[in-house]
CSV table of C-alpha atoms in Angstrom, one decimal:
chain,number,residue,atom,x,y,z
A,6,UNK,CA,-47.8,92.3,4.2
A,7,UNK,CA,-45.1,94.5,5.3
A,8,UNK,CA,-42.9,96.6,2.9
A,9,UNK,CA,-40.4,94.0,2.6
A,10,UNK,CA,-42.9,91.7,1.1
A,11,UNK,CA,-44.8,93.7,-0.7
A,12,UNK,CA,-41.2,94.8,-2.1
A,13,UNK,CA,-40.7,91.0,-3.1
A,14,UNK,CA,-44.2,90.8,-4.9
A,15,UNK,CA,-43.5,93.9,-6.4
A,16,UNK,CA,-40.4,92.7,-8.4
A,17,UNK,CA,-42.0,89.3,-8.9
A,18,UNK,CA,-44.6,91.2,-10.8
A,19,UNK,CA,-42.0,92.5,-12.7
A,20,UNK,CA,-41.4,89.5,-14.1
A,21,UNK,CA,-44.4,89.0,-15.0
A,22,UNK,CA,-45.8,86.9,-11.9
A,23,UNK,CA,-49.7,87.6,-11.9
A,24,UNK,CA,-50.2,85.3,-8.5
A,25,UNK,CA,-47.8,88.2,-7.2
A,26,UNK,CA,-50.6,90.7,-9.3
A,27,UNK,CA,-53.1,89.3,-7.1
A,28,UNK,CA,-51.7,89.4,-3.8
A,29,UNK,CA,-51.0,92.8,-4.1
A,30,UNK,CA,-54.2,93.5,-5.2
A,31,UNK,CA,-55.4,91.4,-2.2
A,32,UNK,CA,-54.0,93.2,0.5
A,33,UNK,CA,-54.6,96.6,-0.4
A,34,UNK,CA,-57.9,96.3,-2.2
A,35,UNK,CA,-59.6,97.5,1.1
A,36,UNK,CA,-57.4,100.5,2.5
A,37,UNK,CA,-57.1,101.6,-1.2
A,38,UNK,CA,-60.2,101.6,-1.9
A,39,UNK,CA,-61.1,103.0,1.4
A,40,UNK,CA,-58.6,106.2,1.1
A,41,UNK,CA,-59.9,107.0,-2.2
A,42,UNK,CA,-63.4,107.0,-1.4
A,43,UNK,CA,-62.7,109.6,1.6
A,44,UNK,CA,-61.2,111.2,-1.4
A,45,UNK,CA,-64.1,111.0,-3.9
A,46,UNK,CA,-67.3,110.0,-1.7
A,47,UNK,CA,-68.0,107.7,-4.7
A,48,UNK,CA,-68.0,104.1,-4.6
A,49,UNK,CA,-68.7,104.0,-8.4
A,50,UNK,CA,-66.2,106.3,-9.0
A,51,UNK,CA,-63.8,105.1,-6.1
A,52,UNK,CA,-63.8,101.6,-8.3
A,53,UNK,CA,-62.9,103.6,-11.5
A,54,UNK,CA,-59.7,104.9,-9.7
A,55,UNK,CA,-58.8,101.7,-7.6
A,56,UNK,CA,-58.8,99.6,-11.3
A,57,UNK,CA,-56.9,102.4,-12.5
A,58,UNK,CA,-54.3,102.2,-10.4
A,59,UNK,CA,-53.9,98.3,-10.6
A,60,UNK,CA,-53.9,98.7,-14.2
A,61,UNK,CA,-51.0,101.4,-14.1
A,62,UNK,CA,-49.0,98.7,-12.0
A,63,UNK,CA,-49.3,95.8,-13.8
A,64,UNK,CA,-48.6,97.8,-16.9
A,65,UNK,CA,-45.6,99.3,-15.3
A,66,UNK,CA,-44.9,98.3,-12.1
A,67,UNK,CA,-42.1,100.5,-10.3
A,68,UNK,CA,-38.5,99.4,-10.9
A,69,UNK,CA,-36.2,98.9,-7.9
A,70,UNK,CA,-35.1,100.2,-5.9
A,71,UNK,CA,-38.1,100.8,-4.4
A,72,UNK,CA,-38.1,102.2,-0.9
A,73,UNK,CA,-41.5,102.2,0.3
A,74,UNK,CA,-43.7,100.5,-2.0
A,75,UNK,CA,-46.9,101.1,0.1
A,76,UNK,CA,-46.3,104.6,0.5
A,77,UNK,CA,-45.5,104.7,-3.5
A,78,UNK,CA,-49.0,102.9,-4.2
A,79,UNK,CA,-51.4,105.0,-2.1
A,80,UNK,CA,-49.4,107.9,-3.3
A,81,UNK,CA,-50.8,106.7,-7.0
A,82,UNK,CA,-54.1,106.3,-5.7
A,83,UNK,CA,-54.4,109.5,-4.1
A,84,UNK,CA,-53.2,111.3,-6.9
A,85,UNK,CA,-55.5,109.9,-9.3
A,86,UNK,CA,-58.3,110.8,-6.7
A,87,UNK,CA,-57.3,113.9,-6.4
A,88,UNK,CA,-57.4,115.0,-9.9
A,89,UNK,CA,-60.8,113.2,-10.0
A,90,UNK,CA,-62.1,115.8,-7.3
A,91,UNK,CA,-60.6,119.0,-9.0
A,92,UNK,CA,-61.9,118.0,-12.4
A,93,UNK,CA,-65.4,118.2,-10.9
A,94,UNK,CA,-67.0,121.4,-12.0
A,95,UNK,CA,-68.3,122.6,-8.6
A,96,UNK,CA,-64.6,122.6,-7.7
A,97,UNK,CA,-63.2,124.5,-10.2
A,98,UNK,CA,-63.3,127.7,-8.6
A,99,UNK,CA,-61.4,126.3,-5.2
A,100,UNK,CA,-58.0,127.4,-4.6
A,101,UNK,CA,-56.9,124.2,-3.2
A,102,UNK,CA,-59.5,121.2,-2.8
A,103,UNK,CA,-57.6,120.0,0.1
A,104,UNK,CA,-60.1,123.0,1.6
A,105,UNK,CA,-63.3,121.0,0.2
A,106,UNK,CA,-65.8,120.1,3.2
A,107,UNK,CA,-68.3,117.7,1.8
A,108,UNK,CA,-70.3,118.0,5.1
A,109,UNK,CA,-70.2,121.4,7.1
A,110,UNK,CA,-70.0,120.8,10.9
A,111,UNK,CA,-73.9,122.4,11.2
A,112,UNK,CA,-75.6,120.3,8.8
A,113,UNK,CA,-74.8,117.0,10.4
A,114,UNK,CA,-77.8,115.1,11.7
A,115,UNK,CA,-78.0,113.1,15.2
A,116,UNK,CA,-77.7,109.9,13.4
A,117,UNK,CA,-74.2,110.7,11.8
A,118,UNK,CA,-72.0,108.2,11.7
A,119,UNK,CA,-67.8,107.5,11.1
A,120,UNK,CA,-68.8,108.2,7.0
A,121,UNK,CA,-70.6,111.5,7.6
A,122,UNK,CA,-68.2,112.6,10.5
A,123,UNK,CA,-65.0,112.0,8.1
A,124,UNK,CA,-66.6,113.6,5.6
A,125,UNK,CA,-67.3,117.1,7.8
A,126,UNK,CA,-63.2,117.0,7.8
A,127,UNK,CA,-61.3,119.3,5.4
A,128,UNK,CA,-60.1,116.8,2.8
A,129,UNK,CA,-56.5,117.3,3.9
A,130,UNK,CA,-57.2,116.2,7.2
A,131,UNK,CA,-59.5,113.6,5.8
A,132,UNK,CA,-56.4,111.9,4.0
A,133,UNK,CA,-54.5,112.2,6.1
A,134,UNK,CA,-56.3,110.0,8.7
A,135,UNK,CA,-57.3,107.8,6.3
A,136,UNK,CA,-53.7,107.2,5.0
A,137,UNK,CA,-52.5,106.9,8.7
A,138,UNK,CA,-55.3,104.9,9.9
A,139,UNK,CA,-56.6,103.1,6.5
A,140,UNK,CA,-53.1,102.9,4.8
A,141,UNK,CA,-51.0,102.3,8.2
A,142,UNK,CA,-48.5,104.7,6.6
A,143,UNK,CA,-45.8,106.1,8.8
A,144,UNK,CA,-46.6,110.4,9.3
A,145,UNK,CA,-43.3,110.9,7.7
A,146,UNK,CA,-44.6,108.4,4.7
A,147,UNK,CA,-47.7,110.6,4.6
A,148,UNK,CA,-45.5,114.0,4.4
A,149,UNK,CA,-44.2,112.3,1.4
A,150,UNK,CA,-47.0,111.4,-0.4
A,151,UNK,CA,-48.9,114.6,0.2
A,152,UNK,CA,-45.9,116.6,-0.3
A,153,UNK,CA,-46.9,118.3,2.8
A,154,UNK,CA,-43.9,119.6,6.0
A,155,UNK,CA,-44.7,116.9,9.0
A,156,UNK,CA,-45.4,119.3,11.2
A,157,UNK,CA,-48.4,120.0,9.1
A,158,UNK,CA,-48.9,116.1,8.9
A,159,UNK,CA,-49.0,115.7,12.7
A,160,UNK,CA,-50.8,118.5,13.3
A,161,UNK,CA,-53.8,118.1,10.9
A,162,UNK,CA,-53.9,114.2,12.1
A,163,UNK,CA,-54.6,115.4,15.5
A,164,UNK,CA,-56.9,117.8,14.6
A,165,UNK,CA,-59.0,115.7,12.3
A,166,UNK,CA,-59.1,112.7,15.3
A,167,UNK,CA,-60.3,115.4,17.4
A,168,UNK,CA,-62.7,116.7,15.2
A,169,UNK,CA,-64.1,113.2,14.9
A,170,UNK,CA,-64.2,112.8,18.7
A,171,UNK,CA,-65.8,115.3,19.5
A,172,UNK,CA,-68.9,114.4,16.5
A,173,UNK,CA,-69.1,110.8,17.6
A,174,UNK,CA,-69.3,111.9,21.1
A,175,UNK,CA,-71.8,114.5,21.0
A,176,UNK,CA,-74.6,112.5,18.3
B,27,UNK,CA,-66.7,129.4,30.3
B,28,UNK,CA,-66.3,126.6,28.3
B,29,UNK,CA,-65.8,128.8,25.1
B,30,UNK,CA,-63.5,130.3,26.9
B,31,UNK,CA,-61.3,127.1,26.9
B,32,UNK,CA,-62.0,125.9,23.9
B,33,UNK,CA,-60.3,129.2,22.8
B,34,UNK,CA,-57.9,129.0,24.8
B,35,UNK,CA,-56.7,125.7,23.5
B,36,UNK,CA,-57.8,126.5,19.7
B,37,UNK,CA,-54.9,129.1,20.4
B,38,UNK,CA,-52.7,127.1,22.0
B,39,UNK,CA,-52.9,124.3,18.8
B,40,UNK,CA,-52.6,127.1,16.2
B,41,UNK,CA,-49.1,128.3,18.3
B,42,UNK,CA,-48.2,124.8,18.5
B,43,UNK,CA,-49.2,124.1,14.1
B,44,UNK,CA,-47.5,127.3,13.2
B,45,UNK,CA,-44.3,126.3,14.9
B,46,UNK,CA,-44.3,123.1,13.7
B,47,UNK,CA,-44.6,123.7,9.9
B,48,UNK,CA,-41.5,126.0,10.5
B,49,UNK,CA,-39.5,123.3,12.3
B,50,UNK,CA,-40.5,120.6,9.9
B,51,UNK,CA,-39.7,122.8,6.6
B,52,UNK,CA,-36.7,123.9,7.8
B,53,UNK,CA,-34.6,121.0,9.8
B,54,UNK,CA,-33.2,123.2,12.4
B,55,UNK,CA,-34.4,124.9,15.4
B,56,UNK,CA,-32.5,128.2,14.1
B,57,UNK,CA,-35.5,128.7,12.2
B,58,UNK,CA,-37.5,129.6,15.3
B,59,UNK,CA,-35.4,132.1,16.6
B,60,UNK,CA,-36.7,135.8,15.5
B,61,UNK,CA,-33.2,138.1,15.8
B,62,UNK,CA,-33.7,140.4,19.0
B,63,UNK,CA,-31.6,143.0,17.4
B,64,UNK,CA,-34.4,143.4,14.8
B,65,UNK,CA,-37.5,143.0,17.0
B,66,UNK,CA,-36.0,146.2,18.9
B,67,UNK,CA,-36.4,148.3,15.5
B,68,UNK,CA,-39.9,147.0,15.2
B,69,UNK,CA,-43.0,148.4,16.5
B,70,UNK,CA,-46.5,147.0,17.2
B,71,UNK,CA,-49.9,148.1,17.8
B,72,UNK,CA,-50.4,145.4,20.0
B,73,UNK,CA,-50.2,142.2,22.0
B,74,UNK,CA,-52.4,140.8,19.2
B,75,UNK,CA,-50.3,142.0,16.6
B,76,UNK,CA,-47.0,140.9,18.1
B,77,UNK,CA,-48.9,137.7,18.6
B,78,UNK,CA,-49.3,137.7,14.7
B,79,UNK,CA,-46.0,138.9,14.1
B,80,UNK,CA,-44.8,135.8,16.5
B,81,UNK,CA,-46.9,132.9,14.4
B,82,UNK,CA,-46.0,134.5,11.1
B,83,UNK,CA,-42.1,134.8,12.1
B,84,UNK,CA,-41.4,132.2,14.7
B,85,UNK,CA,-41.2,132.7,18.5
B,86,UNK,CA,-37.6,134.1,20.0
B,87,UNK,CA,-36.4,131.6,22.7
B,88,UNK,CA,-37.5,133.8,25.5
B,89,UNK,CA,-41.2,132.6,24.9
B,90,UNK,CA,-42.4,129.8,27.0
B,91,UNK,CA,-45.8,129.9,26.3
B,92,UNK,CA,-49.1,133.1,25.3
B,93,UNK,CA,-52.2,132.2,25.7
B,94,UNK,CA,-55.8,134.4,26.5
B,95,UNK,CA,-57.1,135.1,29.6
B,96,UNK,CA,-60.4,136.0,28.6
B,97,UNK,CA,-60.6,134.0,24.7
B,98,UNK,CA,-59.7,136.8,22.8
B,99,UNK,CA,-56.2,137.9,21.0
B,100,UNK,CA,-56.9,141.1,23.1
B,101,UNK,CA,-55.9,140.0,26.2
B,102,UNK,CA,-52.7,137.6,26.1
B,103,UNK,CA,-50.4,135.9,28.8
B,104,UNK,CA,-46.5,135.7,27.7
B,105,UNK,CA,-45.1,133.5,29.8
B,106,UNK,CA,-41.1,134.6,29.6
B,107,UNK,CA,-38.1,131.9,30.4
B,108,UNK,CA,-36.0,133.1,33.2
B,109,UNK,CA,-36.8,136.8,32.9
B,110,UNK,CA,-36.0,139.2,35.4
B,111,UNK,CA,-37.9,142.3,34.1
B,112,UNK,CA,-35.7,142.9,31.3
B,113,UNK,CA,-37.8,141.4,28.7
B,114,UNK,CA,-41.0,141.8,29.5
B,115,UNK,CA,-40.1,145.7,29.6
B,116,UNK,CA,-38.3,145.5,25.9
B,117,UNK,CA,-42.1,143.6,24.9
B,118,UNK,CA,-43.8,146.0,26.4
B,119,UNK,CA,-41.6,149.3,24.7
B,120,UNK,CA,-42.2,147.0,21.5
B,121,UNK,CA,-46.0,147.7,21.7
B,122,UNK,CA,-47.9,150.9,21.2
B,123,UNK,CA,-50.6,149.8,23.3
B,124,UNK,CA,-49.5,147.5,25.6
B,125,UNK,CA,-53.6,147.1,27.7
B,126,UNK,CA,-54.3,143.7,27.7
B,127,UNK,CA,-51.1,142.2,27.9
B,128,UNK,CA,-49.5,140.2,31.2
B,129,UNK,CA,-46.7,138.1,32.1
B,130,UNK,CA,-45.9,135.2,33.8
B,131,UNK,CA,-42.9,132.6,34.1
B,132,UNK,CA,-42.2,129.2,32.6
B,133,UNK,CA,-39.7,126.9,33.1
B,134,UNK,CA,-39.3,126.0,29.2
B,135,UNK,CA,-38.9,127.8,26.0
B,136,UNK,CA,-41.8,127.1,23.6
B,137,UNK,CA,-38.9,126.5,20.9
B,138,UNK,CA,-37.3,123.7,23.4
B,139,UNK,CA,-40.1,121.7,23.4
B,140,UNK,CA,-41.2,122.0,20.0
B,141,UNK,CA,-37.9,120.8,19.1
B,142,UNK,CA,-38.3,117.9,21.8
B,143,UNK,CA,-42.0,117.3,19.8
B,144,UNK,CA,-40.1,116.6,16.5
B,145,UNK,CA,-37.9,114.1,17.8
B,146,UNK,CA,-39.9,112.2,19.3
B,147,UNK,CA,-42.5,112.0,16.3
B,148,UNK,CA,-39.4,111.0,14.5
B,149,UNK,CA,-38.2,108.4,16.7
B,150,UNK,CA,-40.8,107.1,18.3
B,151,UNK,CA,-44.6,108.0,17.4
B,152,UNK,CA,-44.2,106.7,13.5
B,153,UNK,CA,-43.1,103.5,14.6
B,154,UNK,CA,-45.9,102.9,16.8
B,155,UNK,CA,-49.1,102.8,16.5
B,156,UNK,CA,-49.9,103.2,20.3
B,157,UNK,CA,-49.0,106.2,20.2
B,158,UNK,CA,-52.4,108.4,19.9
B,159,UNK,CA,-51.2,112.1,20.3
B,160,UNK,CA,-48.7,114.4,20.4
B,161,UNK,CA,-49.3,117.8,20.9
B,162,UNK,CA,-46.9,120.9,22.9
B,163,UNK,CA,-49.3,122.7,25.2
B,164,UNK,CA,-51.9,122.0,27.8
B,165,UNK,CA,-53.0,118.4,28.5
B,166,UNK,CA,-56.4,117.8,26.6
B,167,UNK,CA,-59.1,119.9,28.8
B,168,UNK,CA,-62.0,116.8,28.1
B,169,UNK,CA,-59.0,114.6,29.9
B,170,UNK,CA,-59.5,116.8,32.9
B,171,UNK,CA,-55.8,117.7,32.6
B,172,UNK,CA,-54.7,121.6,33.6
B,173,UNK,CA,-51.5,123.3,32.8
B,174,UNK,CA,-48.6,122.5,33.7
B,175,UNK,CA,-45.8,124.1,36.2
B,176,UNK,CA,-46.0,126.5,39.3
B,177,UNK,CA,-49.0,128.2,37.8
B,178,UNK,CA,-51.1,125.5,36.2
B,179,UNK,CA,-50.5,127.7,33.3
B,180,UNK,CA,-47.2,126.5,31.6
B,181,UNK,CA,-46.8,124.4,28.4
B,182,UNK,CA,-45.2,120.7,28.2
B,183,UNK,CA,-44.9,118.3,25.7
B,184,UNK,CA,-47.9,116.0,25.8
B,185,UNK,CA,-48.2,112.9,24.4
B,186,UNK,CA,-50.9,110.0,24.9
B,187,UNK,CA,-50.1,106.5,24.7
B,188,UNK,CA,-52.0,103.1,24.8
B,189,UNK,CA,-51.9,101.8,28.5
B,190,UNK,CA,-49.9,98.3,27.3
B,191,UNK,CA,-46.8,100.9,26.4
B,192,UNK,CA,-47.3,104.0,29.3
B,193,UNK,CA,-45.3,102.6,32.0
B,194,UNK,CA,-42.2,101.8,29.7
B,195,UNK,CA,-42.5,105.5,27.5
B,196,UNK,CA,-43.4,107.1,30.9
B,197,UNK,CA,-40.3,105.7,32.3
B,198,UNK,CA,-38.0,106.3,29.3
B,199,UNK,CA,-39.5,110.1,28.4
B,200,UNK,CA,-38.4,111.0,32.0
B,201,UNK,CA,-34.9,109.5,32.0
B,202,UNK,CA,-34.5,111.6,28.8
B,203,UNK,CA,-36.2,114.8,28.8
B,204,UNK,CA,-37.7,114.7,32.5
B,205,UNK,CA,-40.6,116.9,33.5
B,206,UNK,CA,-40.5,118.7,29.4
B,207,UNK,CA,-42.4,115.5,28.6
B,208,UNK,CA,-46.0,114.4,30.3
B,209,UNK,CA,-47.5,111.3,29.3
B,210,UNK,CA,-51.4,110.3,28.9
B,211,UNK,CA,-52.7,107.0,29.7
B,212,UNK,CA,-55.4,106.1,26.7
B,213,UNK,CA,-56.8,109.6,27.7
B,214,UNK,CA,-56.4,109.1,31.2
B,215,UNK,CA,-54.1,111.7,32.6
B,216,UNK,CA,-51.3,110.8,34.3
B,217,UNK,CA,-47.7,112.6,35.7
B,218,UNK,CA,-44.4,111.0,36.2
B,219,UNK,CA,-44.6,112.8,39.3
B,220,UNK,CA,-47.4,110.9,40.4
B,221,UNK,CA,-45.9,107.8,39.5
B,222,UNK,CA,-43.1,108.2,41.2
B,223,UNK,CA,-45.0,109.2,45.0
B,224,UNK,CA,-46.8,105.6,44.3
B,225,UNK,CA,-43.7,104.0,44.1
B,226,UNK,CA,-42.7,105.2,46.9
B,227,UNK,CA,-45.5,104.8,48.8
B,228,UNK,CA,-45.8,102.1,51.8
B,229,UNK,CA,-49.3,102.3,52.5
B,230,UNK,CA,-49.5,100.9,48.8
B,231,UNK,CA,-51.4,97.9,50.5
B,232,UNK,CA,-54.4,100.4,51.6
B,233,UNK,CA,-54.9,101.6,47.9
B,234,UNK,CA,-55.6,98.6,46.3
B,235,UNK,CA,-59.2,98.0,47.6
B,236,UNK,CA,-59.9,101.9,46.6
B,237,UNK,CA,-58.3,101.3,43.2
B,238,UNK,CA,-60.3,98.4,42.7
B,239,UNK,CA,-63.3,99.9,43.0
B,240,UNK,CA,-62.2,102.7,41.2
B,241,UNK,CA,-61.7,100.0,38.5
B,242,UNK,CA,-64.7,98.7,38.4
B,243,UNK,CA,-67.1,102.2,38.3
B,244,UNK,CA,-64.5,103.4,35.4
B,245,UNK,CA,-65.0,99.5,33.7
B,246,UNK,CA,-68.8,99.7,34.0
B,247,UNK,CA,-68.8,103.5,32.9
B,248,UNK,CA,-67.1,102.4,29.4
B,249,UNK,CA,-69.2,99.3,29.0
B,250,UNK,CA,-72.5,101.2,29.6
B,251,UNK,CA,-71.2,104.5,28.1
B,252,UNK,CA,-68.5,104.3,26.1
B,253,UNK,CA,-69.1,101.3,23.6
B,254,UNK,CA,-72.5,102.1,22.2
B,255,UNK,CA,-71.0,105.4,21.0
B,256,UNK,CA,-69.1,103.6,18.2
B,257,UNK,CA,-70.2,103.5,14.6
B,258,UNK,CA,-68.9,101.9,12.0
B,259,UNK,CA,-70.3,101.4,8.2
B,260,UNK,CA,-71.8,98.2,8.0
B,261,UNK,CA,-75.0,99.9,9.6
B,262,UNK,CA,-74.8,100.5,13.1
B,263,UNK,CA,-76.2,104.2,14.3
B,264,UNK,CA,-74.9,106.4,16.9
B,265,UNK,CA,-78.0,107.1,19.3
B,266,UNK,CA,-76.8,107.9,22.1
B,267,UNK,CA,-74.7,111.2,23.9
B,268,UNK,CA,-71.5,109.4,25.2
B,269,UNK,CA,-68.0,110.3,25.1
B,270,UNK,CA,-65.6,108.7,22.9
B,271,UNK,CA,-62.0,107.9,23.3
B,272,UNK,CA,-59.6,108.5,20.8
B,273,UNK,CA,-58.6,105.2,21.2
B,274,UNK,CA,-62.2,104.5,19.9
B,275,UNK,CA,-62.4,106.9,17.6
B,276,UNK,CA,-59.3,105.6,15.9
B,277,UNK,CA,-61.3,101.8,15.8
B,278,UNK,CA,-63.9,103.3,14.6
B,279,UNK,CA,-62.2,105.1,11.5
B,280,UNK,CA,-60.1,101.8,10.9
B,281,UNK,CA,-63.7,99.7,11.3
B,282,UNK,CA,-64.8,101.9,8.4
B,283,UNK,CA,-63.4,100.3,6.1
B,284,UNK,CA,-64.9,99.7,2.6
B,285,UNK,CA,-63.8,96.8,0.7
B,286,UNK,CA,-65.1,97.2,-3.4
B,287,UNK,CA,-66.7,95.1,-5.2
B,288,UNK,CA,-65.8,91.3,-6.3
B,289,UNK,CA,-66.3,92.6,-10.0
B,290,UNK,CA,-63.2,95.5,-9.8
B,291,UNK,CA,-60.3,93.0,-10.0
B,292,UNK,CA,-62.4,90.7,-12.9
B,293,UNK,CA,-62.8,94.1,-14.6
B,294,UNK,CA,-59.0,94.5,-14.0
B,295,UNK,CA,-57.9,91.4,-15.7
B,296,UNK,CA,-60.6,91.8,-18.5
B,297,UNK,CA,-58.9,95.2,-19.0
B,298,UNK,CA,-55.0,93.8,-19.5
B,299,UNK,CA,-56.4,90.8,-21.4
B,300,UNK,CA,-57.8,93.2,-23.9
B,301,UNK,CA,-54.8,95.4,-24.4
B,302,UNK,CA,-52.7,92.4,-24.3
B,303,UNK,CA,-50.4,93.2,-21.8
């Protein structure tokens, strides 16, 4: 589903279409879900914030014009994981958790896989992979969301696919 | 030696981050440009403190490229566009302690092919996804990819592609910004240059045996090597020391994928049936 269509769903919702509710939900049940659990590391939790957001849009679903729907929709989702993460107390003393490592580089084991090797990435460069890769947003899209320069964006992206390489290459 | 690339191009991607935070936050290559009037009243310790100053501040115009010759900030190559002693000796009167610090030439200004980095993530890499990388620098060192210019030493923009789009960005990159730009092939690197000699070649005939069987060893190396290296979540382990593409690595991320439970969306409706929505 392309931003075009998901623009048309979108406003079908708003009139109260739940067949449009659903497709929506169907098509970006799995990259949602997927970004905020790089977010989070918690299914149970990562469930909690995915219903959250559906119920946010069918309660209030954005009102045109809306330019990029998908961005706008992950955006939601990875705000809502976001605050999740700094709520936690063992966070609360961090500056920025966009610095949070939920795996440092020398603990991994020689059976780490893509989960363990995403989650030795700073969780900036964690979502922003995720949202590129998972979410198939544009970088400039991602910028936006994160409220981060592109430079930045490209930068960290390459970084973080590096990072991964290098992991999966040497386990 | 091989920390002593990895620091080299760890330095090489901080230069190129730093500069491209400023270019992004500010629209306009202006930003780069530090005012030579007021370098001249400035004074540094050091090569590693201009360096600072350079990463903090932006790089003046005259910078092709720094990097270390020996992976420390202590000892730093400036490589100066079109210089003919003048800069490297108002540098030099810039420093208090100028040990450590050498000179070389590049074709390019660092700032030039920043700005040549923007526009074509704007244009071009975030409407494709075959585009894999993009980067101002070195080629990737694991790619087996030097420098670039006279020296082997000099900076270009470097950007990897999948092989279904290399011949037509390899073509077009060249007709626009010619040798500023180098293209990868999936990892593989590649040079216009090269491309160009093959085309002109008429003992083309005589290579195609030799590339097959070039072919082949590089198609059973990724089928014996490369594949088993991939993990994804629905179980699979990584067991065994291979290298991975970041072709694959990008699969593998995207094959990661978590889809949640049936139950979320019955939950979802239960939820909006009870607050009547």
């Amino acid at each position: 589903m392309d931003n075009e269509s998901l623009r048309n769903k979108l406003l079908a919702l708003q009139s109260g279409d739940k067949t449009a509710f659903e497709d929506i939900y169907n098509h970006l049940k799995t990259p949602m879900y997927t970004i905020i659990l790089r977010i989070t590391h918690d299914r149970s939790i990562s469930e909690d914030i995915l219903q959250e957001v559906f119920f946010k849009l069918y309660k209030s679903p954005p009102k045109p014009p809306i330019r990029k729907p998908r961005a706008y929709l992950f955006q939601m989702a990875r705000n809502l994981a976001i605050d999740h993460v700094r709520k936690l107390p063992q966070y609360a003393n961090w500056d920025s958790v966009e610095n949070i490592v939920y795996l440092p580089l020398d603990d991994f084991s020689t059976k780490m896989d893509i989960d363990d090797a995403l989650k030795t990435l700073p969780l900036l460069e964690c979502q922003i992979v995720s949202l590129r890769i998972n979410g198939g947003l544009k970088f400039r899209e991602i910028s936006d969301v994160m409220n981060i320069p592109l430079g930045t964006v490209l930068w960290r992206y390459q970084k973080g696919i590096k990072q991964l390489r290098s992991i999966l290459s040497e386990v | 030696m091989k920390k002593l690339i990895a620091f080299i191009i760890a330095l090489t991607c901080i230069l190129s981050f730093s500069i491209t935070v400023l270019a992004t936050d500010s629209n306009s290559n202006s930003e780069f440009i530090v005012e030579e009037s007021s370098l001249n009243d400035i004074t540094f310790e050091n090569i590693a403190a201009l360096y600072e100053y350079w990463e903090i501040n932006g790089y003046p115009d005259y910078v092709g490229f720094v990097y270390s010759t020996d992976g420390s900030t202590k000892n730093l190559t400036v490589l100066l566009v079109g210089d003919d002693g003048t800069v490297e000796n108002q540098i030099r009167s810039m420093l208090i302690n100028d040990s450590g610090l050498s000179f070389g030439n590049a074709k390019y200004s660092y700032n030039e092919l920043m700005a040549i980095s923007s526009e074509i993530s704007s244009e071009y890499l975030e409407n494709n996804k075959l585009f894999y990388g993009l980067s101002v620098g070195w080629g990737g060192v694991g790619d087996g990819a030097p420098g670039f210019g006279d020296s082997g030493r000099e900076a270009r923009v470097v950007v990897e592609v999948d092989s279904s789009i290399f011949a037509e960005y390899t073509k077009l990159f060249k007709e626009l910004y010619g040798d500023k730009v180098v293209v990868f092939q999936s990892g593989a690197f590649v040079d216009e240059s090269d491309i160009a000699e093959a085309k002109n070649t008429s003992l083309l005939w005589l290579l195609i045996p030799v590339v097959l069987l070039v072919g082949v060893g590089i198609i059973f190396a990724i089928r014996t090597k490369l594949v088993p290296a991939l993990q994804t979540a629905t179980g699979s382990v990584v067991a065994k020391t291979a290298p991975v593409s970041r072709k694959q690595t990008v699969e593998a991320v995207k094959n990661s994928e978590v889809t949640p439970r049936a139950e979320v969306f019955d939950s979802i409706l239960s939820k909006i049936e009870k607050e009547d929505i």
